[in-house]
Coordinates of C-alpha atoms and ligand atoms in Angstrom, one line a residue:
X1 CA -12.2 -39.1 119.9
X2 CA -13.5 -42.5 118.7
X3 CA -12.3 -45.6 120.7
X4 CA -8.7 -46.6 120.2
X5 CA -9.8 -50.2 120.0
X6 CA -13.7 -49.7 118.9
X7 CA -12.4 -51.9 115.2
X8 CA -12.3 -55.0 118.2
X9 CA -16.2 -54.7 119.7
X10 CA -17.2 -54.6 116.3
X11 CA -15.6 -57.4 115.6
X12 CA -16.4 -59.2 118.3
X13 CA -20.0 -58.4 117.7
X14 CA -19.9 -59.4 114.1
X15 CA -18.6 -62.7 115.5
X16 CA -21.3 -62.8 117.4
X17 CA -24.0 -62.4 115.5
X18 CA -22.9 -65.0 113.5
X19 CA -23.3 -67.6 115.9
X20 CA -19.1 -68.0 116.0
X21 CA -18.2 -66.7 119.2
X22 CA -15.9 -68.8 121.5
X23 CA -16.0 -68.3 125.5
X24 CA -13.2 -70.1 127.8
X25 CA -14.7 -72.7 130.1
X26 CA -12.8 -73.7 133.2
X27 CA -13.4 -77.5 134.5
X28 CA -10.9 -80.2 135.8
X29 CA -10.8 -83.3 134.3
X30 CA -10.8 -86.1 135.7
X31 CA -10.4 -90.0 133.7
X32 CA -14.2 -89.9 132.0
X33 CA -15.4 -86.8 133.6
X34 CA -14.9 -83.3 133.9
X35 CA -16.3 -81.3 136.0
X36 CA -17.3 -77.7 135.5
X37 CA -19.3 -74.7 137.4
X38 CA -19.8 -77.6 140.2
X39 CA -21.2 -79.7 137.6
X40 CA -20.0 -83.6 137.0
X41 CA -20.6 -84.3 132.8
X42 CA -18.9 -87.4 130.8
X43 CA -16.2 -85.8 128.7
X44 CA -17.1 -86.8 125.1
X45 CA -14.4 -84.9 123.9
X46 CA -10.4 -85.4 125.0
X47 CA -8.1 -86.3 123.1
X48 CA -6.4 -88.6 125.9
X49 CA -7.6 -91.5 123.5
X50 CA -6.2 -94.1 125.1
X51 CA -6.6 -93.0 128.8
X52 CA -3.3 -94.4 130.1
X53 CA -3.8 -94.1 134.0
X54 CA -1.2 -91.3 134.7
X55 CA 2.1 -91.6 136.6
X56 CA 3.4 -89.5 139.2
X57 CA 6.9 -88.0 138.5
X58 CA 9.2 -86.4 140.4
X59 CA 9.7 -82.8 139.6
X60 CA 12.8 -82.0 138.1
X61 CA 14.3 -78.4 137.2
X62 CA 11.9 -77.6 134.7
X63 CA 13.5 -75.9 132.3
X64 CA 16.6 -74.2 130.9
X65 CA 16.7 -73.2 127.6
X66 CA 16.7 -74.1 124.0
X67 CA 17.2 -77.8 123.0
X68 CA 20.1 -76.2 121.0
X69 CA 21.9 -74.4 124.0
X70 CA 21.2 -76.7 127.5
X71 CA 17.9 -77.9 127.2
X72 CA 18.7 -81.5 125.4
X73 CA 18.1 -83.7 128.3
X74 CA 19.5 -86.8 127.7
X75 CA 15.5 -88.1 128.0
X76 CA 15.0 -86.8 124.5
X77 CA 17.6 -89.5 123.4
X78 CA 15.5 -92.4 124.7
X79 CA 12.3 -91.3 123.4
X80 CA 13.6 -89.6 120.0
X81 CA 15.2 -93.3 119.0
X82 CA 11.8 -95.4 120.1
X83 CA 9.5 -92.7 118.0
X84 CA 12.0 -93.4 115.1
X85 CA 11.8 -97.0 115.7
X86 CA 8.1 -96.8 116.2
X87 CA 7.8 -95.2 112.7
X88 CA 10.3 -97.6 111.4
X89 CA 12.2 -94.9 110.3
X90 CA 15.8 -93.4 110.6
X91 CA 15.6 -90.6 113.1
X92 CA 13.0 -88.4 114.8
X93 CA 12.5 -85.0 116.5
X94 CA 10.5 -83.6 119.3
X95 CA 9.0 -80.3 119.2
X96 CA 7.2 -78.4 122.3
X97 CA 3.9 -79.4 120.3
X98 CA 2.3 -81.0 117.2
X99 CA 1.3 -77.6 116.2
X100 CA 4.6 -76.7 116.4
X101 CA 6.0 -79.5 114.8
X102 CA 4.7 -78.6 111.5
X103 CA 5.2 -74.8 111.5
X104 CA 9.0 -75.7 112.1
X105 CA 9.3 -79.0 109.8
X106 CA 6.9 -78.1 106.7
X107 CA 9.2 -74.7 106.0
X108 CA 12.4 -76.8 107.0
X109 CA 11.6 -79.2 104.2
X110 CA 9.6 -76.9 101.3
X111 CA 10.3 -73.7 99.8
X112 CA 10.0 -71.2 97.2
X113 CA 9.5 -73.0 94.6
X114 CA 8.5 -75.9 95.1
X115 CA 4.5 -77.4 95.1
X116 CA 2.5 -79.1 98.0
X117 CA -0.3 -80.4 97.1
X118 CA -2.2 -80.3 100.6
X119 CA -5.8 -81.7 101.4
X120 CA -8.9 -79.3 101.7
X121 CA -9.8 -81.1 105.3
X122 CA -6.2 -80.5 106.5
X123 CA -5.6 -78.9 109.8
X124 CA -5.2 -75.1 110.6
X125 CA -1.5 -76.1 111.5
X126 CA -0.8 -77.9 108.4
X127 CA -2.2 -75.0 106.3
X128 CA -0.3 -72.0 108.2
X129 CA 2.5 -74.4 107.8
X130 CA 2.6 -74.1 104.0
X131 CA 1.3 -70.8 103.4
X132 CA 4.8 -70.1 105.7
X133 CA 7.4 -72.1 103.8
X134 CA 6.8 -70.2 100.5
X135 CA 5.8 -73.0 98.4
X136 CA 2.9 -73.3 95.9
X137 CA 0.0 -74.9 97.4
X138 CA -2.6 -76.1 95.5
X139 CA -5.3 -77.5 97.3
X140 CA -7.1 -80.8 96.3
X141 CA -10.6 -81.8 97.0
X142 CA -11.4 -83.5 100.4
X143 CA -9.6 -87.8 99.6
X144 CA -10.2 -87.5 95.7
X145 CA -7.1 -89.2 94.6
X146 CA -8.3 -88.0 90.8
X147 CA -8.1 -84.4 91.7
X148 CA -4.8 -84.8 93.6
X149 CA -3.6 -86.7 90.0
X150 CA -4.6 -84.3 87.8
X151 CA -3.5 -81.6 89.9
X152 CA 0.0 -83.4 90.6
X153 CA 1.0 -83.4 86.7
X154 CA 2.1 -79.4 87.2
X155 CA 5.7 -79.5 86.9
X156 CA 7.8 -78.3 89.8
X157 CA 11.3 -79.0 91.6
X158 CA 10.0 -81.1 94.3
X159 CA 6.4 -82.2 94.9
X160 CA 4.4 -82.8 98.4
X161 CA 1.5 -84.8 99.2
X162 CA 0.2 -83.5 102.5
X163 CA -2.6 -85.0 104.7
X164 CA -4.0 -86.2 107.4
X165 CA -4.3 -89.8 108.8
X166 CA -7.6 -89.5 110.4
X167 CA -9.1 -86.3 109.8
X168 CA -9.7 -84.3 113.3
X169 CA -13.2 -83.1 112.0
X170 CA -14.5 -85.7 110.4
X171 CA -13.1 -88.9 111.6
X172 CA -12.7 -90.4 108.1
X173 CA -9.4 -91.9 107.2
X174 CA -7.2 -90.9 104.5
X175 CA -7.2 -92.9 101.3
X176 CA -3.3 -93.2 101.9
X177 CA -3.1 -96.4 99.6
X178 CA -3.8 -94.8 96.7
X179 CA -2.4 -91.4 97.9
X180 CA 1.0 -93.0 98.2
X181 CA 0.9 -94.9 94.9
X182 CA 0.1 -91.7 92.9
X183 CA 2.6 -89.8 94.7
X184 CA 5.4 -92.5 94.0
X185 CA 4.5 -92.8 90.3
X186 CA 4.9 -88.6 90.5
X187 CA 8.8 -88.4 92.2
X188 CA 6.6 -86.8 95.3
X189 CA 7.4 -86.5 98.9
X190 CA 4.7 -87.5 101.1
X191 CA 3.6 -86.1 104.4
X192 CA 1.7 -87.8 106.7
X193 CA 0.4 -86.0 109.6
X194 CA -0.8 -88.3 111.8
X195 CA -2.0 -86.6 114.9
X196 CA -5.0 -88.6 115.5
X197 CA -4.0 -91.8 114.3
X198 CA -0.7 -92.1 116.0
X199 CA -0.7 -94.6 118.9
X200 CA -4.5 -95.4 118.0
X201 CA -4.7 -97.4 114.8
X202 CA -2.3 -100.0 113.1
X203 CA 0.2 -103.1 114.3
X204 CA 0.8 -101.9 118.0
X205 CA -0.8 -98.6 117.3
X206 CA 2.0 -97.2 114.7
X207 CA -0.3 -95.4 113.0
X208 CA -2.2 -95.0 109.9
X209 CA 0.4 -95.6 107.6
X210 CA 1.0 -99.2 108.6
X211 CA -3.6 -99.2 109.4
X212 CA -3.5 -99.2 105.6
X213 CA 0.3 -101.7 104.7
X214 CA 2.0 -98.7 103.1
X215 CA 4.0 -97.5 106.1
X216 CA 6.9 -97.8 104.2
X217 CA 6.0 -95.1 101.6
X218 CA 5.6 -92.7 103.8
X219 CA 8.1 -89.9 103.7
X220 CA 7.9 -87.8 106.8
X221 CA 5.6 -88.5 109.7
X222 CA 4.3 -85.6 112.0
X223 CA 2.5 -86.5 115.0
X224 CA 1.2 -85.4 118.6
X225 CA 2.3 -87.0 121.5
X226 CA -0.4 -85.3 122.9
X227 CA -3.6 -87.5 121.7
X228 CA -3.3 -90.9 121.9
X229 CA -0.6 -91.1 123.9
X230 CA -1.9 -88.2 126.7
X231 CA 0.9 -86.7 127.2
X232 CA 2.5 -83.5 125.7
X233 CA 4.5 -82.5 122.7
X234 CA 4.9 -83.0 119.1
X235 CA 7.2 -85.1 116.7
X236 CA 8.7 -85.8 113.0
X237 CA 9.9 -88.7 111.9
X238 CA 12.0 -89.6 108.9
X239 CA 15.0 -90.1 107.2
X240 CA 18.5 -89.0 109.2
X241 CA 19.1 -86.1 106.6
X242 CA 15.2 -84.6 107.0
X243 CA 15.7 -84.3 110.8
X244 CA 19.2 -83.0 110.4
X245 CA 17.4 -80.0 107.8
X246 CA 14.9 -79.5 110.7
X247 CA 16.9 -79.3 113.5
X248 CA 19.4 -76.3 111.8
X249 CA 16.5 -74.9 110.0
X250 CA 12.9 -74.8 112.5
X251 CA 12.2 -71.8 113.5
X252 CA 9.9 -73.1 116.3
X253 CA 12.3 -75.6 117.5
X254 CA 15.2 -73.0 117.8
X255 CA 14.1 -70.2 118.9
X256 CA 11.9 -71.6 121.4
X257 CA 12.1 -72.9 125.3
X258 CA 13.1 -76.9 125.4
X259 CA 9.8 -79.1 125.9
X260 CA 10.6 -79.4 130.2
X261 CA 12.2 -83.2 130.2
X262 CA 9.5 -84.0 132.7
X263 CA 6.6 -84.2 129.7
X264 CA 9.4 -85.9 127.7
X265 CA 9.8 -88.8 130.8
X266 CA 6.1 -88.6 130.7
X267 CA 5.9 -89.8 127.4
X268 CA 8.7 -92.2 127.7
X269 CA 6.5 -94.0 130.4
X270 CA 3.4 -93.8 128.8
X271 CA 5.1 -94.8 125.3
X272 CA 6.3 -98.1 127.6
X273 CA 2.9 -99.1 129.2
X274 CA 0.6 -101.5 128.4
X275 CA -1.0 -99.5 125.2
X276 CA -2.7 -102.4 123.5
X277 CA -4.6 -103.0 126.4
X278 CA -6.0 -99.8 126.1
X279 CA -6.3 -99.5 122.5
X280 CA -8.7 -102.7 123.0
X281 CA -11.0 -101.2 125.2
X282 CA -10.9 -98.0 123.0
X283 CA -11.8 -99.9 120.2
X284 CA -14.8 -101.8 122.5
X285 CA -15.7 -98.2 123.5
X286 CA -16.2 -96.7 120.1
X287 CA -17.8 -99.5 119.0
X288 CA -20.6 -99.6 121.5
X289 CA -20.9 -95.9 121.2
X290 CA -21.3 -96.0 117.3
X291 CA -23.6 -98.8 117.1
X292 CA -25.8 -96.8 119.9
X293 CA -25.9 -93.6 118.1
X294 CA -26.7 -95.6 115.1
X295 CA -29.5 -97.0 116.4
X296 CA -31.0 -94.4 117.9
X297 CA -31.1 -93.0 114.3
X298 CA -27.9 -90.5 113.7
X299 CA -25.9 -90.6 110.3
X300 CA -22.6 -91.4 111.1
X301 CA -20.1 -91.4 108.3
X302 CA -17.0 -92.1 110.6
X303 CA -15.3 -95.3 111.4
X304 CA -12.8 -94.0 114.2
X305 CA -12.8 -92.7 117.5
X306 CA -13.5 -89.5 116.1
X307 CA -17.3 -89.3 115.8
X308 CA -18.8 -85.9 114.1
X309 CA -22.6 -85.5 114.0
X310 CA -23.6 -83.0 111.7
X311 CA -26.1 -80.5 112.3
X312 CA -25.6 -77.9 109.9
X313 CA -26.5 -74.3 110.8
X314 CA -24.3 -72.9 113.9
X315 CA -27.6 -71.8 115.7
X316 CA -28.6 -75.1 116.3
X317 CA -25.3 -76.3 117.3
X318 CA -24.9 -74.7 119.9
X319 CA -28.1 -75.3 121.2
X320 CA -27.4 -78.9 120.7
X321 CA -24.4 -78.1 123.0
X322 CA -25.9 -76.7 125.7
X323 CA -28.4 -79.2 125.9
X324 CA -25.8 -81.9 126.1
X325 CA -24.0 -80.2 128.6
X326 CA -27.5 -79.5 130.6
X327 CA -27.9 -82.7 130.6
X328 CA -24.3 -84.7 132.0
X329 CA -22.9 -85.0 128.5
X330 CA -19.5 -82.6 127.4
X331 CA -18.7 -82.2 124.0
X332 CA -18.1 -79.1 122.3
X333 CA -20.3 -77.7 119.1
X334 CA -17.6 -76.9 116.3
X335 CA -17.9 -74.1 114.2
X336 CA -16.4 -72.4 111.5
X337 CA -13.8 -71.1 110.6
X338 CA -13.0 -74.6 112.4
X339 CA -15.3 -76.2 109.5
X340 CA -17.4 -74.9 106.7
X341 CA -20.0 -73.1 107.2
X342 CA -23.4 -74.8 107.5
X343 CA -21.3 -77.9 108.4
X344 CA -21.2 -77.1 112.4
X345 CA -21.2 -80.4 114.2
X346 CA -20.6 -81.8 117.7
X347 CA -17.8 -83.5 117.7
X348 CA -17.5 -86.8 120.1
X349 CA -14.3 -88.3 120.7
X350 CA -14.3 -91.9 122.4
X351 CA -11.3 -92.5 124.9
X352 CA -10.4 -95.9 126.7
X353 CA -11.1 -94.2 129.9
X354 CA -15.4 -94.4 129.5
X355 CA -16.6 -96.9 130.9
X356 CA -20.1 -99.0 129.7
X357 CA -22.1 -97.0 132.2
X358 CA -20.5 -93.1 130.5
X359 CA -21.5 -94.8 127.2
X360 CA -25.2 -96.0 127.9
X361 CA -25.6 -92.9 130.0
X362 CA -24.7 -90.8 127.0
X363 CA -26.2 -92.5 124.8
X364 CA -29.6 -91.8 126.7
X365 CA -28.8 -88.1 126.8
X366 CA -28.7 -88.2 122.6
X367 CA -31.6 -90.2 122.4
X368 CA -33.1 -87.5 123.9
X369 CA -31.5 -84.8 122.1
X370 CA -32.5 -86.2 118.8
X371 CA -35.9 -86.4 119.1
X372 CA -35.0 -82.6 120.0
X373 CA -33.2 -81.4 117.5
X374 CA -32.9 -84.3 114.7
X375 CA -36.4 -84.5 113.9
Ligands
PLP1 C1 -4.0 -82.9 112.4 C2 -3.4 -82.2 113.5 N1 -2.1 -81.9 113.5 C3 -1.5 -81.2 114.5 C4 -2.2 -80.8 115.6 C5 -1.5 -80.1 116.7 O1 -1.1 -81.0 117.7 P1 -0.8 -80.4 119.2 O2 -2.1 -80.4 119.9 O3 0.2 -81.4 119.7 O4 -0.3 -79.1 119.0 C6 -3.6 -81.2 115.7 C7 -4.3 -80.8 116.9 O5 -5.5 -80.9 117.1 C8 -4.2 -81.9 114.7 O6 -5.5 -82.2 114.7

């Protein structure tokens, strides 16, 4: 009898092959570093962007059900009305993640029937998102407000304009003036998710929509709470009515555990700290690490703390990887289906928690590496 589950090695080996497998590393991190197999390496890649120094809490009862049976901790009140506020906008709703936040708010808002008109760079989330609300999708090339125009004149009930703020990948930001003006002059709804923008970018870090002055026309707002701001969970933000649809209709915010009011006390304290503080020194920090990586000679098309450097086949990524990682350095090679592929990069993310000395060390360690691998 052939193996019941022989269809899985054989996948796994295809995978393999094809330079695409993933392997779990353990490692505890620890503000700049993280430290893995023994081994103390700068962490080039978290997402705690602004590397708010943590809080102790005390630990509560940490859970009890469904926000919609007794797990609405008053908590959620308090934070719910300043993420409103902090997207100037009527009302807002936490979800256990970001990733969750659009599986349960995208199908809340769009159905059969109706178009979104979604980025090609747009996250995995966002895309499984509007494949499940049962809307058209028609995808429009990578910030090319011409092909979202021309694409946009298909009639429909009600149009969306989803994308991204900062895109994870690449680190380029949305052309959200423009995106907005054509989707006002079409009726359309836009989307903004703004996972790594959120807390980072604009007036008091509120985001890409008021980076670029058109805050105002943006519909919906999806974020993370758990990038800039280093703590945990996910969010909309929009008008009263929106919220109201997304509360009766999410499916992952109803039939799923209540984010434990401890991570939503989290977030309250970090929302309250002194963020600009550290959005400065995240700002000096990606500075100094994009003029070094400059100079030493990489092509770097971003202008954000998200910092891709190409290298093309997957091979060589992952060598690239290794070598980083042999030498002090963390940051993970990123692969498809992630990206295209032949677009595998290594992608750097600058947090306010690195300090000059993480940055000139690191910047030695690719100095190195390019002469490697760039050459
Ligand atoms: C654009 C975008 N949206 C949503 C998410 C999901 O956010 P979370 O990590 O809170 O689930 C991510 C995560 O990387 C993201 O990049």
């Amino acid at each position: 009898m052939k193996p019941k589950f022989g269809f899985v090695d054989s996948e796994l080996e295809q995978i393999k092959q094809n330079h695409l497998y993933r392997k779990l590393r353990y490692g505890t991190v620890n503000g700049s570093t993280i430290t893995i197999q023994g081994k103390n390496l700068v962490n080039l890649c978290s997402n705690d962007y602004l590397g708010i120094p943590t809080t102790s809490l005390k630990i509560k009862q940490m859970q009890s059900s469904s926000r919609l049976v007794s797990g609405n901790d008053e908590l959620y009140k308090t934070l719910e009305r300043k993420l409103a506020r902090h997207k100037s906008q009527q009302a807002s709703l936490i979800y256990p993640t970001g990733y969750m936040t659009n599986l349960g708010a995208i199908p809340a808002i769009a159905k059969k029937g109706d178009l979104i008109l979604s980025d090609e760079l747009n996250h995995a989330s966002i895309i499984e998102s509007c494949k499940l609300s049962g809307a058209k999708i028609i995808i429009y090339k990578h910030n090319d407000t011409e092909d979202l125009q021309r694409k946009l004149k298909q009639k429909s009930r009600n149009k969306f304009v989803i994308t991204e703020g900062i895109f994870s990948m690449d680190g380029d930001f949305s052309n959200l003036k423009e995106i907005t003006e054509i989707a006002q002059k079409t009726n359309s709804i836009t989307i903004l998710d703004d996972a790594h923008g959120d807390f980072v970018v604009g007036k008091d870090g509120k985001g890409t929509g008021n980076y670029f002055g058109v805050g105002k026309k943006i519909d919906v707002y999806i974020s993370s709470l758990s990038k800039g701001l280093g703590s945990f969970g996910g969010y909309i933000a929009s008008q009263k009515n929106v919220i109201d649809l997304s509360i009766n209709k999410s499916k992952s915010f109803i039939y799923t555990s209540a984010l434990p009011s401890i991570l939503v006390e989290y977030s309250l304290r970090r929302f309250e700290s002194n963020r600009e503080k550290q959005r400065k020194k995240l700002q000096e920090n990606k500075k100094l690490l994009l003029a070094g990586l400059r100079e030493i000679g990489y092509t770097i098309n971003s202008q954000t703390h998200i910092i891709p450097i190409i290298i093309g086949d997957e091979k060589t990524a992952m060598d690239f990887g290794r070598y980083l990682f042999q030498n002090g350095v963390y940051a993970q090679p990123i692969r498809y289906p992630t990206v295209p592929k032949n677009k595998a990069r290594i992608r750097l993310s600058v947090t306010a928690w690195l300090t000059r000395k993480d940055i000139e060390y690191s910047l030695d360690v690719f100095d190195r590496a390019y002469k490697r691998f760039m050459k």
